[in-house]
Short mmCIF file of C-alpha atoms in Angstrom, two decimals:
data_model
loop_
_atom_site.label_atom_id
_atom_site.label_comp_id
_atom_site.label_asym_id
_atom_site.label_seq_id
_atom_site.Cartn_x
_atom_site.Cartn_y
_atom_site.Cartn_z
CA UNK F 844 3.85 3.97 -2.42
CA UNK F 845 4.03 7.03 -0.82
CA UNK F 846 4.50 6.81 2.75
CA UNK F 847 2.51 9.39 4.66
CA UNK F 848 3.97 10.30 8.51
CA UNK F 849 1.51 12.17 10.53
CA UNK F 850 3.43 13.74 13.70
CA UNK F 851 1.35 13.79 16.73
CA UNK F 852 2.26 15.39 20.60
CA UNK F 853 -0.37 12.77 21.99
CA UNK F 854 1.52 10.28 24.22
CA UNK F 855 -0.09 7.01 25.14
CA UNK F 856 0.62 3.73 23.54
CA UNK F 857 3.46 1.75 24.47
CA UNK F 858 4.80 -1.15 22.04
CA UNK F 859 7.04 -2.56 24.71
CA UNK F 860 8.11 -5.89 25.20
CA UNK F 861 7.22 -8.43 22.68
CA UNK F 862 4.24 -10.94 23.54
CA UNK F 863 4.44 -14.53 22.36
CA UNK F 864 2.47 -14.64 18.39
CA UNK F 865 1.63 -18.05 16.43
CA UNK F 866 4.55 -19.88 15.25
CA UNK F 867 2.57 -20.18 12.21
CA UNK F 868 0.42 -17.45 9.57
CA UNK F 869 -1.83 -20.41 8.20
CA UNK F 870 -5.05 -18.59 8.01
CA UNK F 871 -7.39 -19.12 11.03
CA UNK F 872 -10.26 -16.45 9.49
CA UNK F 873 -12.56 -19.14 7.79
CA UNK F 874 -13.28 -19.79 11.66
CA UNK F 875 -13.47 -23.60 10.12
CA UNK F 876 -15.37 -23.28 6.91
CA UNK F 877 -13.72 -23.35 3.33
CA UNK F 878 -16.05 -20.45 1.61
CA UNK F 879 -15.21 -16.96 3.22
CA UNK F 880 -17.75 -14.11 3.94
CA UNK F 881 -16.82 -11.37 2.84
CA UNK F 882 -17.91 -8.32 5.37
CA UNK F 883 -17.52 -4.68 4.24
CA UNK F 884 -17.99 -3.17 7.59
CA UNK F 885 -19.87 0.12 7.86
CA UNK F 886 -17.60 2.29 6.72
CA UNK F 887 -18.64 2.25 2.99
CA UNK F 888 -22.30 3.07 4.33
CA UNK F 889 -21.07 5.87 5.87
CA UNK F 890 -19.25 6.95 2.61
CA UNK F 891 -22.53 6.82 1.11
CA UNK F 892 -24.44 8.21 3.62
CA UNK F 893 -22.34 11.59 3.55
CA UNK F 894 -22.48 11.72 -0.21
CA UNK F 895 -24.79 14.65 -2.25
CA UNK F 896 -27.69 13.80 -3.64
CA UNK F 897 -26.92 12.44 -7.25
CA UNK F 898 -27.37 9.12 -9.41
CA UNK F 899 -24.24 7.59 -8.53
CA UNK F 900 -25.35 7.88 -4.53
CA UNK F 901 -28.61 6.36 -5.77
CA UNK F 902 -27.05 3.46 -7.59
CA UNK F 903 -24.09 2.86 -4.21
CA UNK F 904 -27.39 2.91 -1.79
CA UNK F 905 -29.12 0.24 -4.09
CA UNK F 906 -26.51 -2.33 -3.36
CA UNK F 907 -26.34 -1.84 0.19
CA UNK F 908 -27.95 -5.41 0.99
CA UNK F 909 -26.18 -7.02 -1.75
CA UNK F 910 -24.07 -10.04 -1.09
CA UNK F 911 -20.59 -9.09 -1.33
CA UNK F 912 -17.41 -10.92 -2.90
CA UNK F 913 -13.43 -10.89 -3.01
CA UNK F 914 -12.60 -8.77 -6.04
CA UNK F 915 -9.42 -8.50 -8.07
CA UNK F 916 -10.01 -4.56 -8.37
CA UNK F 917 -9.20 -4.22 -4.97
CA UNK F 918 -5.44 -4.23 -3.98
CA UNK F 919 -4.35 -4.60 -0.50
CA UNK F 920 -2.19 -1.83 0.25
CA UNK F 921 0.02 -3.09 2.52
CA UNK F 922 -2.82 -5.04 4.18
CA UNK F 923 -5.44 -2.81 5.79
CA UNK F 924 -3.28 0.12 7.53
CA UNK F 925 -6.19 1.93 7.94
CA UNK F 926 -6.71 0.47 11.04
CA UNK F 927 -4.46 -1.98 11.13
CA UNK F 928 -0.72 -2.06 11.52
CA UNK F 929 0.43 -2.12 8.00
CA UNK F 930 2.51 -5.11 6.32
CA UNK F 931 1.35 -7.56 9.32
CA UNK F 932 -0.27 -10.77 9.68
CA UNK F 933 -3.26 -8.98 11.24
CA UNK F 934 -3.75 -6.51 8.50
CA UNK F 935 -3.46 -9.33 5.94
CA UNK F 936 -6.12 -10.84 7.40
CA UNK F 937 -8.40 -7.53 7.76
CA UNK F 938 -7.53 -7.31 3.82
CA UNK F 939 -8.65 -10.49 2.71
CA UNK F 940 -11.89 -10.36 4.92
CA UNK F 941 -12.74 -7.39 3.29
CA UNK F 942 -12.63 -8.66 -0.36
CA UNK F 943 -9.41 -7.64 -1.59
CA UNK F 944 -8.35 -9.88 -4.47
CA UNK F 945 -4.79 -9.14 -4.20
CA UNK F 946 -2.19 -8.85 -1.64
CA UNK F 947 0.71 -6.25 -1.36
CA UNK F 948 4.20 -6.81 0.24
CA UNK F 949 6.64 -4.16 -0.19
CA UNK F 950 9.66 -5.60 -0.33
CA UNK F 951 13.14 -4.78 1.91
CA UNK F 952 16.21 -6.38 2.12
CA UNK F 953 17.79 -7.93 5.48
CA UNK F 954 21.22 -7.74 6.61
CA UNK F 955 21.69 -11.27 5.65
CA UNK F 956 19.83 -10.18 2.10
CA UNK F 957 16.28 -12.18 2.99
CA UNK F 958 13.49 -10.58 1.62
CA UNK F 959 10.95 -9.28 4.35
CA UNK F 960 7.45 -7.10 3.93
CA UNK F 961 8.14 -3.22 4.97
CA UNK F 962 6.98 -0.16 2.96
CA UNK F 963 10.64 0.89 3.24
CA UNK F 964 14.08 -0.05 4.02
CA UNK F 965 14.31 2.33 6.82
CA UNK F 966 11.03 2.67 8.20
CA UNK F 967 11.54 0.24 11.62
CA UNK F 968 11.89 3.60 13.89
CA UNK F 969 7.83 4.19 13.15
CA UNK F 970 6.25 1.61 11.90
CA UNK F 971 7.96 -1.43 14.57
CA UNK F 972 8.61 -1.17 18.40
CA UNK F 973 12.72 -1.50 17.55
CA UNK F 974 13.39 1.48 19.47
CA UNK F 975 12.28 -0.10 22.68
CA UNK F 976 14.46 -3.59 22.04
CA UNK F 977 18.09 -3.92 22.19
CA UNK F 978 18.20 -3.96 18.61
CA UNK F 979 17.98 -0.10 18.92
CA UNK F 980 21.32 0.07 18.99
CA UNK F 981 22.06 -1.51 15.60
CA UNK F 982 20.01 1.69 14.30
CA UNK F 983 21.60 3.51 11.15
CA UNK F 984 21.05 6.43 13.24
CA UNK F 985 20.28 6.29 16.92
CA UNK F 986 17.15 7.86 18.65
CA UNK F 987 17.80 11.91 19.06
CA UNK F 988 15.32 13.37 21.12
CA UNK F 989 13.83 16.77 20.46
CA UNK F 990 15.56 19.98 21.89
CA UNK F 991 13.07 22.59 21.63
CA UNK F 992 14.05 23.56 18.10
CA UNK F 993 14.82 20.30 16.38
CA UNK F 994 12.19 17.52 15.97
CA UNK F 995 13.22 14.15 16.90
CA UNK F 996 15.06 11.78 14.74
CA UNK F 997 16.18 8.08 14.17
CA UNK F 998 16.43 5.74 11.56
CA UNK F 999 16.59 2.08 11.34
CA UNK F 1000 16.50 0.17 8.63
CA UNK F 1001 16.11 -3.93 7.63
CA UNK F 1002 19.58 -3.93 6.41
CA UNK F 1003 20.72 -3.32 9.91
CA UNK F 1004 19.09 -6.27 11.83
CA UNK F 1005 19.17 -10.01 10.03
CA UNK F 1006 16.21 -11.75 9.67
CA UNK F 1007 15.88 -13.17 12.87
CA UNK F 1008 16.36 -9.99 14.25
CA UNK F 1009 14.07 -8.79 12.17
CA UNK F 1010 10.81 -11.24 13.27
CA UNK F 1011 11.51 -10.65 16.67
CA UNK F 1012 10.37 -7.63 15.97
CA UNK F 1013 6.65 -6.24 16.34
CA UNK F 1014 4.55 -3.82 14.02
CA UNK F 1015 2.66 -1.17 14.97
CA UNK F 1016 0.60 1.75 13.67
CA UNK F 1017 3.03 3.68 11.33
CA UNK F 1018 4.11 7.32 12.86
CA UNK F 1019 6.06 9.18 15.35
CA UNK F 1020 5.87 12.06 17.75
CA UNK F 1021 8.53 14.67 16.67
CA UNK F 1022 8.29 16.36 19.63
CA UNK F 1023 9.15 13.52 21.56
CA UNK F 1024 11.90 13.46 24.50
CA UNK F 1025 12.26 9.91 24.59
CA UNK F 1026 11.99 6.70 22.20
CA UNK F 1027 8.70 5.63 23.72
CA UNK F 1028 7.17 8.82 23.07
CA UNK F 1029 8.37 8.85 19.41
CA UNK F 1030 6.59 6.02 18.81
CA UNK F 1031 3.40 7.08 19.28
CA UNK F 1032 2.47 9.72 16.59
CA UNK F 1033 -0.55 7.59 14.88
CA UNK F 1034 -2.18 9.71 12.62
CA UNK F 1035 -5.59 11.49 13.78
CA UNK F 1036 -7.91 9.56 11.14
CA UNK F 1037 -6.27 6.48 12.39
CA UNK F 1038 -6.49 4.29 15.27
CA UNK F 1039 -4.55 2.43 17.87
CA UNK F 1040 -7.47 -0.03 18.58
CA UNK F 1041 -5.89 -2.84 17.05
CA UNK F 1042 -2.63 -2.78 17.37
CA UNK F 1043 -2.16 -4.39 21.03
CA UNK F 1044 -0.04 -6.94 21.42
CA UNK F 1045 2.79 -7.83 19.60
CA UNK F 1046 0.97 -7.63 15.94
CA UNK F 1047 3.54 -10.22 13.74
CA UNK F 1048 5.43 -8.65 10.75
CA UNK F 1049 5.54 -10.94 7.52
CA UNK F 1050 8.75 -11.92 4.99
CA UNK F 1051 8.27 -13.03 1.84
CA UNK F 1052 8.25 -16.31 2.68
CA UNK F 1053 5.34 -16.29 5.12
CA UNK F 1054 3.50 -13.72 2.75
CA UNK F 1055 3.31 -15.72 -0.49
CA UNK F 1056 2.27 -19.15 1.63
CA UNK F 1057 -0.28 -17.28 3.59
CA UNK F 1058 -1.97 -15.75 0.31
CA UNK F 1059 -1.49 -18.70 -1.96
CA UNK F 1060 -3.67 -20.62 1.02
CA UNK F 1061 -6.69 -18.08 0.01
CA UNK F 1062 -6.07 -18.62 -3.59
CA UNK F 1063 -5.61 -14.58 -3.77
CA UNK F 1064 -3.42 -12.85 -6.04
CA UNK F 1065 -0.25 -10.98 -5.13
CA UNK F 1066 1.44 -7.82 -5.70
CA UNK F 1067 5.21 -7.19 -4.58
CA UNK F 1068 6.95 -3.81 -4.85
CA UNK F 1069 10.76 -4.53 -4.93
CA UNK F 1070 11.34 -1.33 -2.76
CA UNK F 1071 14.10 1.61 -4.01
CA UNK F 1072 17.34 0.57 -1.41
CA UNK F 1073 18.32 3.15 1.07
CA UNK F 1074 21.68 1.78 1.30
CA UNK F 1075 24.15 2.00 -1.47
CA UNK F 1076 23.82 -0.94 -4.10
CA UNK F 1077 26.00 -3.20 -4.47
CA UNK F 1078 25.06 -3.88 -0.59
CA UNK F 1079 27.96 -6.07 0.32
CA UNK F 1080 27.88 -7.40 -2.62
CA UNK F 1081 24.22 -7.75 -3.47
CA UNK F 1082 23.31 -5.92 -6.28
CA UNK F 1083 19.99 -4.37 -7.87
CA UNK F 1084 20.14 -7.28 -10.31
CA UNK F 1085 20.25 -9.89 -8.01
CA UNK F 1086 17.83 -8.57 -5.45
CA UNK F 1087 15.09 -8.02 -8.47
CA UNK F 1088 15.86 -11.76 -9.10
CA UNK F 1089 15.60 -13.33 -5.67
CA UNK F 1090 12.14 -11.60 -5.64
CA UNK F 1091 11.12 -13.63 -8.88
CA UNK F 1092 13.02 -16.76 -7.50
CA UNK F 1093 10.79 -16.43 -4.44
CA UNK F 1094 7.77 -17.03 -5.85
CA UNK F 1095 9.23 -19.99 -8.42
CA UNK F 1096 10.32 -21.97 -5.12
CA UNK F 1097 6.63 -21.48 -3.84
CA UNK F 1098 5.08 -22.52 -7.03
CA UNK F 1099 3.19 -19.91 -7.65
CA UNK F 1100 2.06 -18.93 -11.31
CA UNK F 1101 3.17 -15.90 -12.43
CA UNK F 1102 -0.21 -15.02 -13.93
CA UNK F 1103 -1.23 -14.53 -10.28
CA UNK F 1104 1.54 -12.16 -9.62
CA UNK F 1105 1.76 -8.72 -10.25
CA UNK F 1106 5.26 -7.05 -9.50
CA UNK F 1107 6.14 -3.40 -9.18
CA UNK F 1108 8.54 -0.77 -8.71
CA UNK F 1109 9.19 3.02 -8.86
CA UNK F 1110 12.97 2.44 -10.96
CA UNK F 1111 12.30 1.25 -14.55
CA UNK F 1112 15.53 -0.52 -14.58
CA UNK F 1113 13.47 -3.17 -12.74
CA UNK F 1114 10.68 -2.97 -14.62
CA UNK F 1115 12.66 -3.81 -17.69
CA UNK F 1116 14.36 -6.53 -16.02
CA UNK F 1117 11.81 -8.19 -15.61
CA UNK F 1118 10.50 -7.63 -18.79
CA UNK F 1119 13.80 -8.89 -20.46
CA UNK F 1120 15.14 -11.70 -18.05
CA UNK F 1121 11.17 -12.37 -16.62
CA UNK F 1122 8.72 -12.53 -19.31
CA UNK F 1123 6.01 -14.35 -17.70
CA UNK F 1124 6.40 -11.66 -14.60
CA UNK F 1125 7.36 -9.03 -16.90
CA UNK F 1126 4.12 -9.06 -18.59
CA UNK F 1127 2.32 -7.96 -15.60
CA UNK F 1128 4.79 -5.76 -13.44
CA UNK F 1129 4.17 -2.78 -12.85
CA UNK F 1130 5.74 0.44 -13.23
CA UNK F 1131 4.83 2.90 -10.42
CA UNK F 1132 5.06 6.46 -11.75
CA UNK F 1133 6.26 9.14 -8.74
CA UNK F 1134 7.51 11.23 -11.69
CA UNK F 1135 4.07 12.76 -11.85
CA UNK F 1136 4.58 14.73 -8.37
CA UNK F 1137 6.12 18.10 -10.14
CA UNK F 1138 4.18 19.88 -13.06
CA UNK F 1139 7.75 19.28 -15.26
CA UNK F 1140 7.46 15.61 -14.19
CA UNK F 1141 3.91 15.00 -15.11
CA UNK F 1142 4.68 16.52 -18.23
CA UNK F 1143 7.35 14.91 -19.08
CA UNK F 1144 5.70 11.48 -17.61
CA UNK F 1145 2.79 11.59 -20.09
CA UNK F 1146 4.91 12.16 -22.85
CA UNK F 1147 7.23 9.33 -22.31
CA UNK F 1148 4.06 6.97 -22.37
CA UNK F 1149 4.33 6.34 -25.89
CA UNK F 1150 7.69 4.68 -25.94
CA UNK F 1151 7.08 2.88 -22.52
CA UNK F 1152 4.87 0.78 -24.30
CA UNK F 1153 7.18 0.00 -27.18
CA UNK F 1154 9.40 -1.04 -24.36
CA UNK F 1155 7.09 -3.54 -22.86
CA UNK F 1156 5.64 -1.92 -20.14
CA UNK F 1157 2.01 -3.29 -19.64
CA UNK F 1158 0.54 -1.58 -16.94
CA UNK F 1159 1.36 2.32 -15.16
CA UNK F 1160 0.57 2.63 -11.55
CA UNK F 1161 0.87 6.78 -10.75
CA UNK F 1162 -0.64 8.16 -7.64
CA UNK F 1163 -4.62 8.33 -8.71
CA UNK F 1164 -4.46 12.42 -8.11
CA UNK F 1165 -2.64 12.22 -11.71
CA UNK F 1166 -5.21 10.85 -13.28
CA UNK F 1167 -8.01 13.35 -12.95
CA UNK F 1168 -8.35 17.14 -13.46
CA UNK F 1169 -10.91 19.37 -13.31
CA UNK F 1170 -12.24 20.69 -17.04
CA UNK F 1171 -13.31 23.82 -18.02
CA UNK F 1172 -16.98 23.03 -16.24
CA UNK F 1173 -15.86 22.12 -12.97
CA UNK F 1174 -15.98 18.99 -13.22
CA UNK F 1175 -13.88 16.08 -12.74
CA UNK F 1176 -12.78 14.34 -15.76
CA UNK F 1177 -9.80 12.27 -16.77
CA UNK F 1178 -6.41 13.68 -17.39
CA UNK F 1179 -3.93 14.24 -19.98
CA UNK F 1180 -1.83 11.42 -18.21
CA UNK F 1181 -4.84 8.71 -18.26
CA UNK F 1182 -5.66 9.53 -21.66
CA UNK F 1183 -2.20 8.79 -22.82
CA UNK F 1184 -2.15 5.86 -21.23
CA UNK F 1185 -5.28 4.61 -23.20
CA UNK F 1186 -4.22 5.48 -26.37
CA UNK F 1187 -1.10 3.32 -25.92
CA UNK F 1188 -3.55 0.31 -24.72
CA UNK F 1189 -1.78 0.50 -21.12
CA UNK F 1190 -3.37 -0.90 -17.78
CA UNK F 1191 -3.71 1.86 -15.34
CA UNK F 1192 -3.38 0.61 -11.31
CA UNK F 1193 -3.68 3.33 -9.03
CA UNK F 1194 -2.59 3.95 -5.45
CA UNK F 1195 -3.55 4.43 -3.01
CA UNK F 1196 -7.38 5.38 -1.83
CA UNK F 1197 -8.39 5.85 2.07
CA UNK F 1198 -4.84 6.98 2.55
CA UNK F 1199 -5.68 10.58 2.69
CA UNK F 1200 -7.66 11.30 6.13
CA UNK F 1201 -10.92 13.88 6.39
CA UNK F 1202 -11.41 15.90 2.77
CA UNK F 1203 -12.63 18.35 4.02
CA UNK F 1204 -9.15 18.93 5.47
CA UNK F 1205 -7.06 20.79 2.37
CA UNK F 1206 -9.65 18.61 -0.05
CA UNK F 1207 -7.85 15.34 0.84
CA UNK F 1208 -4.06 16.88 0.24
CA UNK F 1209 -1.84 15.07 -2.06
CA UNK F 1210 -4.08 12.01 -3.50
CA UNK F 1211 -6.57 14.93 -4.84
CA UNK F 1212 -4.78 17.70 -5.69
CA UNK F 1213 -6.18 18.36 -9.07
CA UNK F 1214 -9.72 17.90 -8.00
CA UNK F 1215 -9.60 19.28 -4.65
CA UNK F 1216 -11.28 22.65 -5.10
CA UNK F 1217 -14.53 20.37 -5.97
CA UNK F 1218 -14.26 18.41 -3.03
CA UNK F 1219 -15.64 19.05 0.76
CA UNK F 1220 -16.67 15.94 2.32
CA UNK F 1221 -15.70 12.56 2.64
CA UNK F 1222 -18.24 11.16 0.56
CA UNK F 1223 -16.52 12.71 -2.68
CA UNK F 1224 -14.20 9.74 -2.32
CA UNK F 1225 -16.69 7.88 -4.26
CA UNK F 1226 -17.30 10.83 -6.92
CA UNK F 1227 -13.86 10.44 -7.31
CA UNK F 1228 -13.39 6.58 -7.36
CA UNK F 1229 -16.47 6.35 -10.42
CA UNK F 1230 -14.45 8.72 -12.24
CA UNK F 1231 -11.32 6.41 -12.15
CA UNK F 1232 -13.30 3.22 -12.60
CA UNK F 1233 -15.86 4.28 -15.62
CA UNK F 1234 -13.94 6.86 -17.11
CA UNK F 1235 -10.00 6.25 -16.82
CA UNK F 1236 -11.13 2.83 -16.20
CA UNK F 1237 -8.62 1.82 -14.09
CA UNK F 1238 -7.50 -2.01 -13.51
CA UNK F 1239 -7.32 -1.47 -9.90
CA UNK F 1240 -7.32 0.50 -6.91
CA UNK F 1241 -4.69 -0.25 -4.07
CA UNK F 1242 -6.62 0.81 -0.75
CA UNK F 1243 -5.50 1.09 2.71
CA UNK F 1244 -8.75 0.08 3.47
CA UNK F 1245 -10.09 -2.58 1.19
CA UNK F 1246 -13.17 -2.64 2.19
CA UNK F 1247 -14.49 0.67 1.02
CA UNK F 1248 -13.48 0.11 -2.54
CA UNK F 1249 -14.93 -3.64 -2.35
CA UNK F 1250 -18.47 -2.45 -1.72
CA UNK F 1251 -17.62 -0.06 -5.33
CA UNK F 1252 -16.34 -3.06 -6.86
CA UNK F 1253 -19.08 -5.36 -5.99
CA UNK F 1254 -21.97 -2.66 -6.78
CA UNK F 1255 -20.84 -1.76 -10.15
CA UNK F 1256 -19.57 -5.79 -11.21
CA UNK F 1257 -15.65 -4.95 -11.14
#
């Protein structure tokens, strides 16, 4: 998904030195019992609290005591990165205690080609502590600090380190400073709406072969996004093919069925790779749609629907701000996009919901920019999510905080 980078001139946390983690991810949150609770926190009450008067408040209010459950509506986006650092044992766990019925690792590629769990190739300079290790200087780009006129820069990337490089490694809250004059001080840019509160210590990043044991041991469902390289493919010798393979082979040597698995990318060569050479996986990847982010590539995007589907493609995952508009009224309604995918009998998954900080900032920004003008607090995120759910009837909604769209889910039976 989209990755959003807040910069920040706070200075604070340090993610120095690694700390010793578990040598294993086997779950330890069932504290001991087989059945797990399922706690929404109090953040969907406060949702609902700061929503106008209407039915829909009135109907979220009357399941406010209500015994909650893991649902498959809810997708894990990249764990909980709300509050959590993202792709990390820790935020799995946040995930899964909130309800979500399926799992996301985004998928990179190791020097030594292992598959590990980062939102991007070359996203270790703010969302790990690498610039503060040795490994620092196995960076694609080193650490540049700013000059009074341009920001600061780095980049490092999985296919720089090898994979025990790599989980020597710990995560932390993704951002940077960049204003900063050294590498500490890029690291800490966390977003305002976030929050460094739990991301002491050495939090433990995941690859794919501690991700699919860990979420096959809560019988959850998973959902891997082979991730667009940032290197030049054929990567010594390792090509797109092969790398959309070894993600499939992955979850073959873990026995997993592949009715529990729902893959995705942003390049529909993979999609229909899958589709062709993958059946079983094929059936349920799914194809996320960044083509809506221009006006000429959301028209051209709900056009092409049509023949996607002739193609195979089951299920379209766009950004959810492309699947609302306002109408003539003023009010929010689904959009040309969502009603072309309905027509062709296509799934809709949408990403990604508390990923957009205080509406009543710009109206939420990019996630609700066709609905924006209607928006002014933070309790619209539910106007918003009912919309998507009863009217565009999505499949799912990835959150990057799965609680919030649990206590939806579980309210209204999804």
């Amino acid at each position: 998904m989209r990755s959003f980078i807040a910069s920040s001139v706070f200075l604070g946390l340090a993610y120095a030195a690694a700390v010793p983690v578990e040598a294993s991810v086997v779950p330890r949150g069932s504290h001991g019992h087989k059945k797990l609770n399922v706690q929404v926190g109090v953040r969907p009450y406060y949702l609902v609290d700061d929503m106008d008067e209407s039915p829909l408040k009135e109907k979220l209010e009357s399941c406010s005591e209500q015994k909650f459950k893991t649902s498959d509506f809810v997708f894990a986006h990249r764990g909980a990165p709300l509050e959590f650092p993202e792709h990390t044992l820790q935020s799995y766990r946040a995930a899964h205690r909130q309800g979500a019925g399926v799992i996301e690792c985004d998928v990179a590629f190791t020097k030594d080609k292992q598959l590990v769990c980062r939102h991007a190739q070359c996203d270790l300079h703010f969302t790990t502590n690498i610039l503060n290790t040795t490994l620092a200087s196995k960076c694609t780009t080193p650490f540049t600090p700013f000059n009074g006129t341009a920001p600061a820069t780095a980049k490092c990337c999985t296919s720089d380190i090898t994979l025990a490089e790599f989980e020597t490694l710990c995560g932390k809250m993704e951002g940077f400073n960049p204003n900063a004059t050294t590498p500490l001080k890029y690291m800490d840019g966390t977003p305002y709406f976030r929050t460094n509160l739990y991301a002491q210590g050495c939090p433990k990043l995941m690859t794919v072969d501690s991700y699919i044991p860990l979420v096959d041991s809560w019988d959850l469902k998973f959902t891997a996004e082979l991730k667009t390289p940032e290197v030049k493919m054929p990567f010594n010798g390792y090509t797109q093919k092969q790398y959309a393979q070894d993600l499939v082979n992955k979850f073959y040597e873990h026995g997993i069925n592949p009715s529990r698995v729902f893959l995705q990318s942003f390049l529909p060569d993979d999609i229909f790779y899958w589709i062709d050479n993958e059946p079983k996986f094929g059936k349920q990847a799914v194809y996320l749609d960044e083509r809506v982010d221009t006006p000429a590539g959301y028209a051209n995007a709900t056009a092409s629907i049509p023949g996607l589907a002739k193609r195979g493609v089951k299920i379209m995952a766009p950004a959810f701000f492309a699947l609302t508009k306002l109408n003539d009224a003023g009010k929010i309604v689904p959009s040309e996009y969502a009603i072309a995918c309905q027509k062709a009998g296509l799934d809709i998954v949408a990403w990604s919901f508390e990923r957009s900080g205080w509406l009543q900032i710009g109206g939420g920004g990019y996630y609700y920019d066709y609905v924006k003008n209607v928006l002014n607090n933070d309790g619209d995120m539910y106007t918003v999510l009912d919309v998507l759910a009863q009217q565009v009837k999505v499949k799912a909604m990835f959150s990057d905080w799965p609680a919030t769209v649990t206590y939806y889910a579980n309210c209204f039976g999804l």
